[in-house]
Coordinates of C-alpha atoms and ligand atoms in Angstrom, one line a residue:
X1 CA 54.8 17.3 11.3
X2 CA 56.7 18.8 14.0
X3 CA 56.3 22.1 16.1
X4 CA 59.0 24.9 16.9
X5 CA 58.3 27.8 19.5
X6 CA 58.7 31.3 17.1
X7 CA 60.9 32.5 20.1
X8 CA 64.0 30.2 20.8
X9 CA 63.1 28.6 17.3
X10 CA 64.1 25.6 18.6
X11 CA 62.3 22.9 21.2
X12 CA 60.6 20.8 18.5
X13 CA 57.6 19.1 19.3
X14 CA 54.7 17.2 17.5
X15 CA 51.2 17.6 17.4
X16 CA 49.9 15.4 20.5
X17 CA 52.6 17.8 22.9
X18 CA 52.1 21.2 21.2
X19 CA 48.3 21.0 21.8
X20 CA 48.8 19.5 25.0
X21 CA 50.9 22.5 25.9
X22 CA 49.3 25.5 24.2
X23 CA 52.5 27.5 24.2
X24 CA 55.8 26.4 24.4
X25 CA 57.9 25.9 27.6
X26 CA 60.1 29.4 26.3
X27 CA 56.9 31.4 26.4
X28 CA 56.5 31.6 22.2
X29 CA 53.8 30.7 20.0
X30 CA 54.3 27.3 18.1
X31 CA 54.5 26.8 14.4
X32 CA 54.8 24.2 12.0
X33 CA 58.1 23.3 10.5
X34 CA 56.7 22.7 7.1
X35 CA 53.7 24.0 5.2
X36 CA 52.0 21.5 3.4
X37 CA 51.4 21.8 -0.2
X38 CA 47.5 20.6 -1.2
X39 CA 47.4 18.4 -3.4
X40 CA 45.3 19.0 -7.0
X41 CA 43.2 16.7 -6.1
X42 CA 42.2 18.4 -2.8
X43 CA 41.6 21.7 -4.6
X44 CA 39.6 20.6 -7.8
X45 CA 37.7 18.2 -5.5
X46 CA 36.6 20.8 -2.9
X47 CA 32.8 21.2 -4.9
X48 CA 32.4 17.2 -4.7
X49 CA 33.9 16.1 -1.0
X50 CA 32.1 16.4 2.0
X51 CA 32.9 18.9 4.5
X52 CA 34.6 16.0 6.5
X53 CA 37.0 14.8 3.7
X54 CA 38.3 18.5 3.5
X55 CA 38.8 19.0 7.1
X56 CA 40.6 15.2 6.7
X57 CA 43.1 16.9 3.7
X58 CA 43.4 19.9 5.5
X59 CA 44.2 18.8 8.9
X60 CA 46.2 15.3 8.3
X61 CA 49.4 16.5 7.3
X62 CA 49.3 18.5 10.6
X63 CA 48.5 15.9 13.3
X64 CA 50.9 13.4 11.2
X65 CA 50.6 10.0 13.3
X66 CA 49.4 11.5 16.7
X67 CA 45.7 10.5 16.2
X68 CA 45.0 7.9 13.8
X69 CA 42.9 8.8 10.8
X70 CA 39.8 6.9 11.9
X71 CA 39.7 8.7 15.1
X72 CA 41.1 11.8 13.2
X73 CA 38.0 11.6 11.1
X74 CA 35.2 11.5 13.7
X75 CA 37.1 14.6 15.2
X76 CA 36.8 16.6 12.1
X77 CA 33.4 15.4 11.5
X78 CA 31.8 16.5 15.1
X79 CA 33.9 19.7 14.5
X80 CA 31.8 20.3 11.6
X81 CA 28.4 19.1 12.2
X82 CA 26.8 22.1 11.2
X83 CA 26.6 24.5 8.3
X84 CA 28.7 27.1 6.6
X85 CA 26.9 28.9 4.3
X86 CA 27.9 31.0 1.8
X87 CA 25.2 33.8 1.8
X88 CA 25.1 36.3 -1.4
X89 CA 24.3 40.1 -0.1
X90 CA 24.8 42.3 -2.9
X91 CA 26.0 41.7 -6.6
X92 CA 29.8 41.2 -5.6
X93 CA 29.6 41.1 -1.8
X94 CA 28.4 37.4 0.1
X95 CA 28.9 36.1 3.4
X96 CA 30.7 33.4 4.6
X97 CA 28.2 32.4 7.5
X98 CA 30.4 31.0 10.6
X99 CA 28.6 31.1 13.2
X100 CA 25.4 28.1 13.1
X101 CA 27.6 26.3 15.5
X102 CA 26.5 25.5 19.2
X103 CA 27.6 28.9 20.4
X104 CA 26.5 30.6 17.5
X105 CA 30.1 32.5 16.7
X106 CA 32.9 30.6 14.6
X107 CA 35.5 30.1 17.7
X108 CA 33.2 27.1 17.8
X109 CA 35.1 25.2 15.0
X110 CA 38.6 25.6 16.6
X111 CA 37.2 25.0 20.5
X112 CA 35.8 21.8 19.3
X113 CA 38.2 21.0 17.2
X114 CA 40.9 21.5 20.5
X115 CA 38.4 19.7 22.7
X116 CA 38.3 16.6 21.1
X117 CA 42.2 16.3 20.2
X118 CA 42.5 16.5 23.6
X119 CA 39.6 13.7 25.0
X120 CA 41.8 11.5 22.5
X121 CA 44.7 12.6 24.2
X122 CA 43.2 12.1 27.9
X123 CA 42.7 8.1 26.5
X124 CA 46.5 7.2 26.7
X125 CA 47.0 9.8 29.8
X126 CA 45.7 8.1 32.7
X127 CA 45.2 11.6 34.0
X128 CA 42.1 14.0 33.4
X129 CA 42.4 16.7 31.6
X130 CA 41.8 20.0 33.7
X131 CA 41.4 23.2 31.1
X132 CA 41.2 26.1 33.3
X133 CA 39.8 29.3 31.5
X134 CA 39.1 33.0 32.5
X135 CA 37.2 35.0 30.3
X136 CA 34.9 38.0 29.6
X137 CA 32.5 36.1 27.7
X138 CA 32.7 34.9 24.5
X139 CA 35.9 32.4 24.5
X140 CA 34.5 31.1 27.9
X141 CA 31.3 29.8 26.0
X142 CA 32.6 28.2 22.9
X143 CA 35.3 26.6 25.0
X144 CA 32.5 25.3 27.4
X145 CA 30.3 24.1 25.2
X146 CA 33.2 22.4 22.9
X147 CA 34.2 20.2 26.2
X148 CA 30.9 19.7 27.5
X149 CA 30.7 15.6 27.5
X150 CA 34.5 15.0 26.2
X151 CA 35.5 11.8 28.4
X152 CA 38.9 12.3 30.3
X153 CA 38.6 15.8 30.4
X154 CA 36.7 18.9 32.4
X155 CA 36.2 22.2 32.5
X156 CA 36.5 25.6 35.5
X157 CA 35.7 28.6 34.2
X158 CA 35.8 32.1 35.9
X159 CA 34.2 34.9 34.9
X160 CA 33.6 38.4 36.5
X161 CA 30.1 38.6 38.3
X162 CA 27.6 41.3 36.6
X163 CA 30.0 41.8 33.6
X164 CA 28.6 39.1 30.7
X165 CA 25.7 39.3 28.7
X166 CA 23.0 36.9 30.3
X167 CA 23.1 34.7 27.0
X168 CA 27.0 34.6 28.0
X169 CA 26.2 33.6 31.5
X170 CA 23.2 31.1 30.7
X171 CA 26.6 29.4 28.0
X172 CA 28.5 29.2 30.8
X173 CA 26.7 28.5 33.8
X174 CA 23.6 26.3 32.2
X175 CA 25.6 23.2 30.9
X176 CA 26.6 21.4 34.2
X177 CA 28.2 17.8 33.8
X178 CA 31.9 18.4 33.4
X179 CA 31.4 21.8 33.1
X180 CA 32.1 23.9 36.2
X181 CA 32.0 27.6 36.5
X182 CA 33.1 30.2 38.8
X183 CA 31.4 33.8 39.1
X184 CA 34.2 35.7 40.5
X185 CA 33.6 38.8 42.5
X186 CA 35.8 41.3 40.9
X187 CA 36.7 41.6 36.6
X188 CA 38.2 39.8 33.9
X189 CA 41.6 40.9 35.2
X190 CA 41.2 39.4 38.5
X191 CA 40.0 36.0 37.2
X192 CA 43.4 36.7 34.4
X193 CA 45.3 36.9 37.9
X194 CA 43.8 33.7 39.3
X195 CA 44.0 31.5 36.6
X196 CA 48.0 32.2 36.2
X197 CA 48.3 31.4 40.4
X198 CA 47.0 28.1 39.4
X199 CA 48.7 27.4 36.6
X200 CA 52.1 28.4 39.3
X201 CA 50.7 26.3 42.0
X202 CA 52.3 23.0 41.8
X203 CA 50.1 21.3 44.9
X204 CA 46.9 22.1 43.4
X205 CA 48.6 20.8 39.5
X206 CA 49.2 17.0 41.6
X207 CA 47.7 14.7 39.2
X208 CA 45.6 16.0 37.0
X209 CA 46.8 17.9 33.6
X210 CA 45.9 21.7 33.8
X211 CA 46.0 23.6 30.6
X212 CA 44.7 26.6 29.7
X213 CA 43.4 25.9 25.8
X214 CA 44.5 29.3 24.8
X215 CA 43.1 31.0 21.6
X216 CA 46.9 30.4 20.4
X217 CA 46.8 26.7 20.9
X218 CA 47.7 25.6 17.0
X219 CA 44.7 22.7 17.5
X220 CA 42.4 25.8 17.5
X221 CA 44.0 28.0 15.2
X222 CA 44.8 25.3 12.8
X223 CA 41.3 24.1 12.1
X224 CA 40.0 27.6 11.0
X225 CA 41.5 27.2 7.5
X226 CA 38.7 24.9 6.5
X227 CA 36.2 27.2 6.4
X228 CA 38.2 28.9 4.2
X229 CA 38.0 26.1 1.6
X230 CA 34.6 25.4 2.5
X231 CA 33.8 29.2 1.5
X232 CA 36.2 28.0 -1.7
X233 CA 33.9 25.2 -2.6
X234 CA 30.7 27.0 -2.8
X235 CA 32.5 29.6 -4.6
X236 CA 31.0 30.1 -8.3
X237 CA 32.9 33.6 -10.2
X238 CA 35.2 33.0 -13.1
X239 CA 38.1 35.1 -10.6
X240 CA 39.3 34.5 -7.2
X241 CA 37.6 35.9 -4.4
X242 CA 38.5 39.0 -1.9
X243 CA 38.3 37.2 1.6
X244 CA 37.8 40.2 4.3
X245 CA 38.3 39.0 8.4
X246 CA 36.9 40.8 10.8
X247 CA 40.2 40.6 13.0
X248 CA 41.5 41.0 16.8
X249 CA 44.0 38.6 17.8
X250 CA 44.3 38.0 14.1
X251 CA 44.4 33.8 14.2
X252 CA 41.4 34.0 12.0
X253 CA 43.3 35.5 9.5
X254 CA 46.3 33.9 10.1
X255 CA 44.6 30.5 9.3
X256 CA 43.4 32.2 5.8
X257 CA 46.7 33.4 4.8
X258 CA 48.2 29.9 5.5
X259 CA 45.3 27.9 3.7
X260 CA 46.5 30.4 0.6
X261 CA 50.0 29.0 0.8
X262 CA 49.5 25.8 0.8
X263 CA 47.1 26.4 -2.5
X264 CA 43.4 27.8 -1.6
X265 CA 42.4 30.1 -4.9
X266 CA 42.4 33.4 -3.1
X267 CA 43.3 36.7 -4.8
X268 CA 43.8 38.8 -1.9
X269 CA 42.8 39.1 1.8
X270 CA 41.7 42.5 3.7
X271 CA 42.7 42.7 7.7
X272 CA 39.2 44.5 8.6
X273 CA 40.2 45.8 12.0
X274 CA 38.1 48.7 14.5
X275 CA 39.2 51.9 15.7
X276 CA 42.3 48.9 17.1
X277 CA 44.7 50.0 13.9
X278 CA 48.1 48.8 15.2
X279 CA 47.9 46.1 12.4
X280 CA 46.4 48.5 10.2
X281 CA 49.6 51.1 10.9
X282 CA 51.7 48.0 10.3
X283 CA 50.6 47.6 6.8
X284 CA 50.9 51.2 6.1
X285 CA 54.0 52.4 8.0
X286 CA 56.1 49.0 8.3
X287 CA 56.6 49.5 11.8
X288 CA 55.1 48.0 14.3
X289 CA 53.7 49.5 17.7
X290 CA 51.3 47.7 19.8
X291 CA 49.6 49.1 22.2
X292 CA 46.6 49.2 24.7
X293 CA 43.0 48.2 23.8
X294 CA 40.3 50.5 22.8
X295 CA 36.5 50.1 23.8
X296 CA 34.3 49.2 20.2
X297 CA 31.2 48.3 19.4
X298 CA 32.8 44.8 17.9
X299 CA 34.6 44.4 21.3
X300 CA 35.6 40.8 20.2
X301 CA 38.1 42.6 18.3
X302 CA 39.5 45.2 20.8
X303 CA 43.1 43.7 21.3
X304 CA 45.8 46.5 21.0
X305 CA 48.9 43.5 20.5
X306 CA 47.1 40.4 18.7
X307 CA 49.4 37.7 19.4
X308 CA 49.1 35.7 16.0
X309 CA 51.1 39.0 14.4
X310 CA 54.0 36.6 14.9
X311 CA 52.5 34.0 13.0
X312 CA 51.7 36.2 10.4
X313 CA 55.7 37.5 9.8
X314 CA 56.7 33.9 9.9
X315 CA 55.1 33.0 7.0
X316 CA 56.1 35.8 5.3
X317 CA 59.7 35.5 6.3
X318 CA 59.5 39.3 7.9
X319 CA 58.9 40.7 4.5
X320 CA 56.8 43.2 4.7
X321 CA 56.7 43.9 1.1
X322 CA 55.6 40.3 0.6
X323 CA 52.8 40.6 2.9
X324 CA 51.4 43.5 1.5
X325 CA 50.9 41.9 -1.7
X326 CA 48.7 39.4 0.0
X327 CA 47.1 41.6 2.3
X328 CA 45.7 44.8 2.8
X329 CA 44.5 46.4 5.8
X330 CA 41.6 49.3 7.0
X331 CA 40.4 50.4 10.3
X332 CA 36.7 50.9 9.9
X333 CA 35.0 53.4 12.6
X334 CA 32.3 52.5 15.2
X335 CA 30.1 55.3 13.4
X336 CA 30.8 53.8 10.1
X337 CA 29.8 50.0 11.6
X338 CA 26.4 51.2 12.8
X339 CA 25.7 52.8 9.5
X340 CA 26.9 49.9 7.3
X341 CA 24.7 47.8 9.2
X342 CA 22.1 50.3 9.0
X343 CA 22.0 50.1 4.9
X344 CA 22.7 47.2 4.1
X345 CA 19.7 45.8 6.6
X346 CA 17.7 48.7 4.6
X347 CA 18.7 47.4 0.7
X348 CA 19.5 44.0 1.3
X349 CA 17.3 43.0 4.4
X350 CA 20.1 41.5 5.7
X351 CA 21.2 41.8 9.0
X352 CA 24.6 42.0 9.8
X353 CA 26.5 41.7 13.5
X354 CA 29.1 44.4 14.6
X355 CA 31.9 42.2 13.5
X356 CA 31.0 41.2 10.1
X357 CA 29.9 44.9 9.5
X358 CA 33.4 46.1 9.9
X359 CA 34.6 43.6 7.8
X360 CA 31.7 44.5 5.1
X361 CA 32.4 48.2 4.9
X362 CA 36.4 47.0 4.5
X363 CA 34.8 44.9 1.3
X364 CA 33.0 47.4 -0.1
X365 CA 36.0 50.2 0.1
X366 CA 38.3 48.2 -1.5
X367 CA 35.3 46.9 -4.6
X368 CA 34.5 50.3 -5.2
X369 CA 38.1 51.0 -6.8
X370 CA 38.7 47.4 -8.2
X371 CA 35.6 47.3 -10.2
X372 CA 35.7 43.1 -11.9
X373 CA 36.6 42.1 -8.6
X374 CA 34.1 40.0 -5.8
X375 CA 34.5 38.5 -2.6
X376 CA 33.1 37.7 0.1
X377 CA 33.1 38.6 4.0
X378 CA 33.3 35.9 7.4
X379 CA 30.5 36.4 9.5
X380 CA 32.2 35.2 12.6
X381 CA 29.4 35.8 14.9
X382 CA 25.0 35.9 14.4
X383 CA 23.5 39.2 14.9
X384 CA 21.7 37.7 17.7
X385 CA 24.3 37.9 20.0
X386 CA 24.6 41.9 19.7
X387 CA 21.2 43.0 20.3
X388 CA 22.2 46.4 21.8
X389 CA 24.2 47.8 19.0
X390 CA 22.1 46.1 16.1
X391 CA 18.8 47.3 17.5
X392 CA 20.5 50.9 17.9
X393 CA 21.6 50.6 14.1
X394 CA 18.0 49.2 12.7
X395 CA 15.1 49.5 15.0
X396 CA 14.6 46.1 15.8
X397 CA 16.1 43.1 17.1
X398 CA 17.2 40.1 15.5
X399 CA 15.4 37.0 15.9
X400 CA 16.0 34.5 18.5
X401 CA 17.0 31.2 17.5
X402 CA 15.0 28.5 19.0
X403 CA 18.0 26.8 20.5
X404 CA 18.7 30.0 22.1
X405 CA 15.4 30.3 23.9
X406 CA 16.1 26.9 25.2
X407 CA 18.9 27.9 27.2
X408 CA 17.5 31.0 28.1
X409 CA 15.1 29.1 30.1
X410 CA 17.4 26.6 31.8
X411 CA 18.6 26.9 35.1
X412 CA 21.9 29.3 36.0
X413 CA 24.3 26.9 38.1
X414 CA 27.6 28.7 39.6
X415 CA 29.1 29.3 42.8
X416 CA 30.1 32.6 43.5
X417 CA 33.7 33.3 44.5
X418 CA 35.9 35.6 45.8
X419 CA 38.4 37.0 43.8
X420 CA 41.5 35.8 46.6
X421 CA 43.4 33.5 45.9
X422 CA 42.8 31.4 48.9
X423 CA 38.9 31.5 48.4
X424 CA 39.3 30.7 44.7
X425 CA 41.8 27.6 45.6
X426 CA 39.7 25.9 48.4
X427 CA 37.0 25.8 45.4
X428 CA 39.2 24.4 43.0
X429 CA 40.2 21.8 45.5
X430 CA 36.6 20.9 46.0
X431 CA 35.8 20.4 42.2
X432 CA 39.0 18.0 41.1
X433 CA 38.4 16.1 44.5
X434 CA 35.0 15.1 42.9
X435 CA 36.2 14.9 39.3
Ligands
LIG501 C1 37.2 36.5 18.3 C2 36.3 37.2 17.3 C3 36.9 37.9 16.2 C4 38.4 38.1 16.0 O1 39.0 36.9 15.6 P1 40.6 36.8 15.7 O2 40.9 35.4 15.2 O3 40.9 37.0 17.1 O4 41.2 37.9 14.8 C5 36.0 38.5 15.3 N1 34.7 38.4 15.4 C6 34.1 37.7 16.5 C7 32.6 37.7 16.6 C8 34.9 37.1 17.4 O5 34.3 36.4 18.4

């Protein structure tokens, strides 16, 4: 399979150089020249095969001879080793449970999946692997914790000092080994600003391979289509289901929409977006008009220009007729997000976080008006991780997982940093020295 950048459509690339790269030289987003048909076999089979086997299916056609399927396998494996369940909530409503993974929010599945395509890749190098990351939080941990003990490769992460959660600082700061992190005096924008000096200065680049394992890299956006057919295989109503994403940058979705063209069962998908409705006014107006961010309570969703909207006209060939048969789209309030979570903890005693909640209320909209239809919802992230605005919704807060309270107790190791570049460089020096 080969990779062309969606801007100079040209530049093709396989699989080993387009997750090396992350984005293409030109600036676009890569995209794969051919979308691979499942076979029958992969389909029918999804209730007997193990989780692994799908992943295998799913992914080999992408990675085409730049892993070898043995090693291929034990990637795919360690990118699943945990569960997915499909939870039933109401009659016609379940949820698709992502987030049992080490960081306890799906970006898990396509962070590991990235960080061990590119230990394999370090192998054949002769040159470590250097993934430089800024973040406000989330991305940071999943990425961390997917690298955490990769051979050939290592891990600086900045993040602004006062402005994570302390279970987002414990994820980022606890781990140690390869693992180093940066608490930069200033905010997510000045460690955005550092992390692109780096990546322009060529003297601290000398010998080692810095890449920024971007939420567009296809080896993490890729991967996310086999929870889709995992979801599939534990599927059990005589008609397709109604998948609702709770969507930002939309490569969640993305994933779905290609899984359904290359043959998952799905009958139709809902964008479930916050008060962030430029996708939303997209679906309704045909024009598109991106904008800044807004502030929501599922803040992991407050992008104003998600960059996989490209992906998404691509495989529609710009028809946004075509799309809209496929996919429908609602921008659910904050006050309507705290309430949903509020009822359906109330009747269901289940508890839902932010994220999935806005994808919930999306659900049960569309169900109420298409009344033989079910589906279900991703859960991309646990309650747990959203005390604040569950506890403000229900009372009480969710339960902390006993892995959690393990790393709540172990020891916070970063060095704080100013946010010059000078500062921040005479850091980074120090850590590859000793790498
Ligand atoms: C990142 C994230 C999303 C949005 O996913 P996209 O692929 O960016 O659309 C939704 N929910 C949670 C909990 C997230 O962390």
């Amino acid at each position: 399979m080969r990779y062309f950048s969606l801007k100079k459509r040209n530049a093709f690339v396989d699989f080993r150089q387009a997750t090396l790269e992350g984005q293409a030289p030109d600036g676009g987003l890569y995209f794969p020249e051919k979308i691979p048909v499942w076979s029958n076999g992969l389909i029918r089979g999804l209730r007997q095969h193990s989780k692994a086997s799908i992943g295998i299916g799913i992914m080999q056609p992408y990675v085409g001879d730049a892993i070898p399927t043995k090693e291929l396998f034990t990637i795919v494996e360690e990118t699943l080793s945990f569960d997915f369940p499909l939870r039933r909530i109401e009659e016609r409503i379940s949820s698709l449970e992502l987030f049992h993974g080490p960081t306890l929010a799906f970006k898990d599945v396509g962070a590991r999946f990235l960080s061990r395509c590119m230990g394999y890749f370090a192998q054949t190098l002769h040159q470590k692997i250097v993934v430089l990351v800024a973040t406000s939080g989330d991305t940071g941990g999943a990425v961390a914790d997917a690298f955490y003990n990769v051979p050939g490769t290592a891990v600086i992460v900045l993040y602004p000092s006062g402005k994570v959660s302390p279970v987002q600082e414990k994820q980022l700061t606890a781990l140690g080994g390869n693992i180093h992190a940066l608490e930069i005096e200033g905010d997510f924008d000045d460690c955005q600003r550092l992390v692109k000096m780096a990546f322009q200065d060529e003297a601290l680049k000398k010998n080692i391979l810095l890449t920024s394992s971007n939420s567009i890299n296809i080896s993490r956006w890729l991967p996310q289509q086999i929870y889709y057919a995992l979801g599939l295989a534990q599927w059990d109503a005589d008609s397709n289901p109604i998948i609702a994403v709770p969507s930002g940058n939309f490569g969640n979705l993305c994933a779905g929409l290609l899984a359904k063209q290359s043959g998952l069962p799905v009958e139709h998908f809902i964008a479930a977006c916050n008060a962030n409705e430029v996708f939303t006014s997209y679906m309704n107006t045909g024009q598109y008009c991106p904008t800044d961010s807004i502030p929501t309570l599922s803040n992991a969703m407050d992008v104003g220009n998600p960059s996989n909207f490209i992906r998404i006209l691509e495989l529609f060939n710009n028809n946004w007729q075509a799309i809209k048969e496929t996919v429908s789209s609602v921008s659910i309030t904050d006050a309507a997000t705290t309430a949903t979570i509020q009822k359906v903890h109330a009747s269901k005693g289940y508890i839902l976080d932010p994220h999935a909640a806005v994808a919930y209320k999306a659900l049960q909209d569309h169900l109420e008006n298409n009344e033989t239809q079910k589906g279900f919802i991703l859960g991309t992230a646990d309650p747990v991780k959203f005390p604040d605005v569950v506890e403000q919704a229900i009372g009480i807060s969710p339960v902390v997982p006993e892995r959690l309270k393990k790393l709540m107790k172990k020891q916070k190791n970063s060095q704080l940093t100013s946010w010059e570049y000078p500062a921040f460089r005479s850091r980074a020096v120090e850590i590859l020295k000793n790498i």
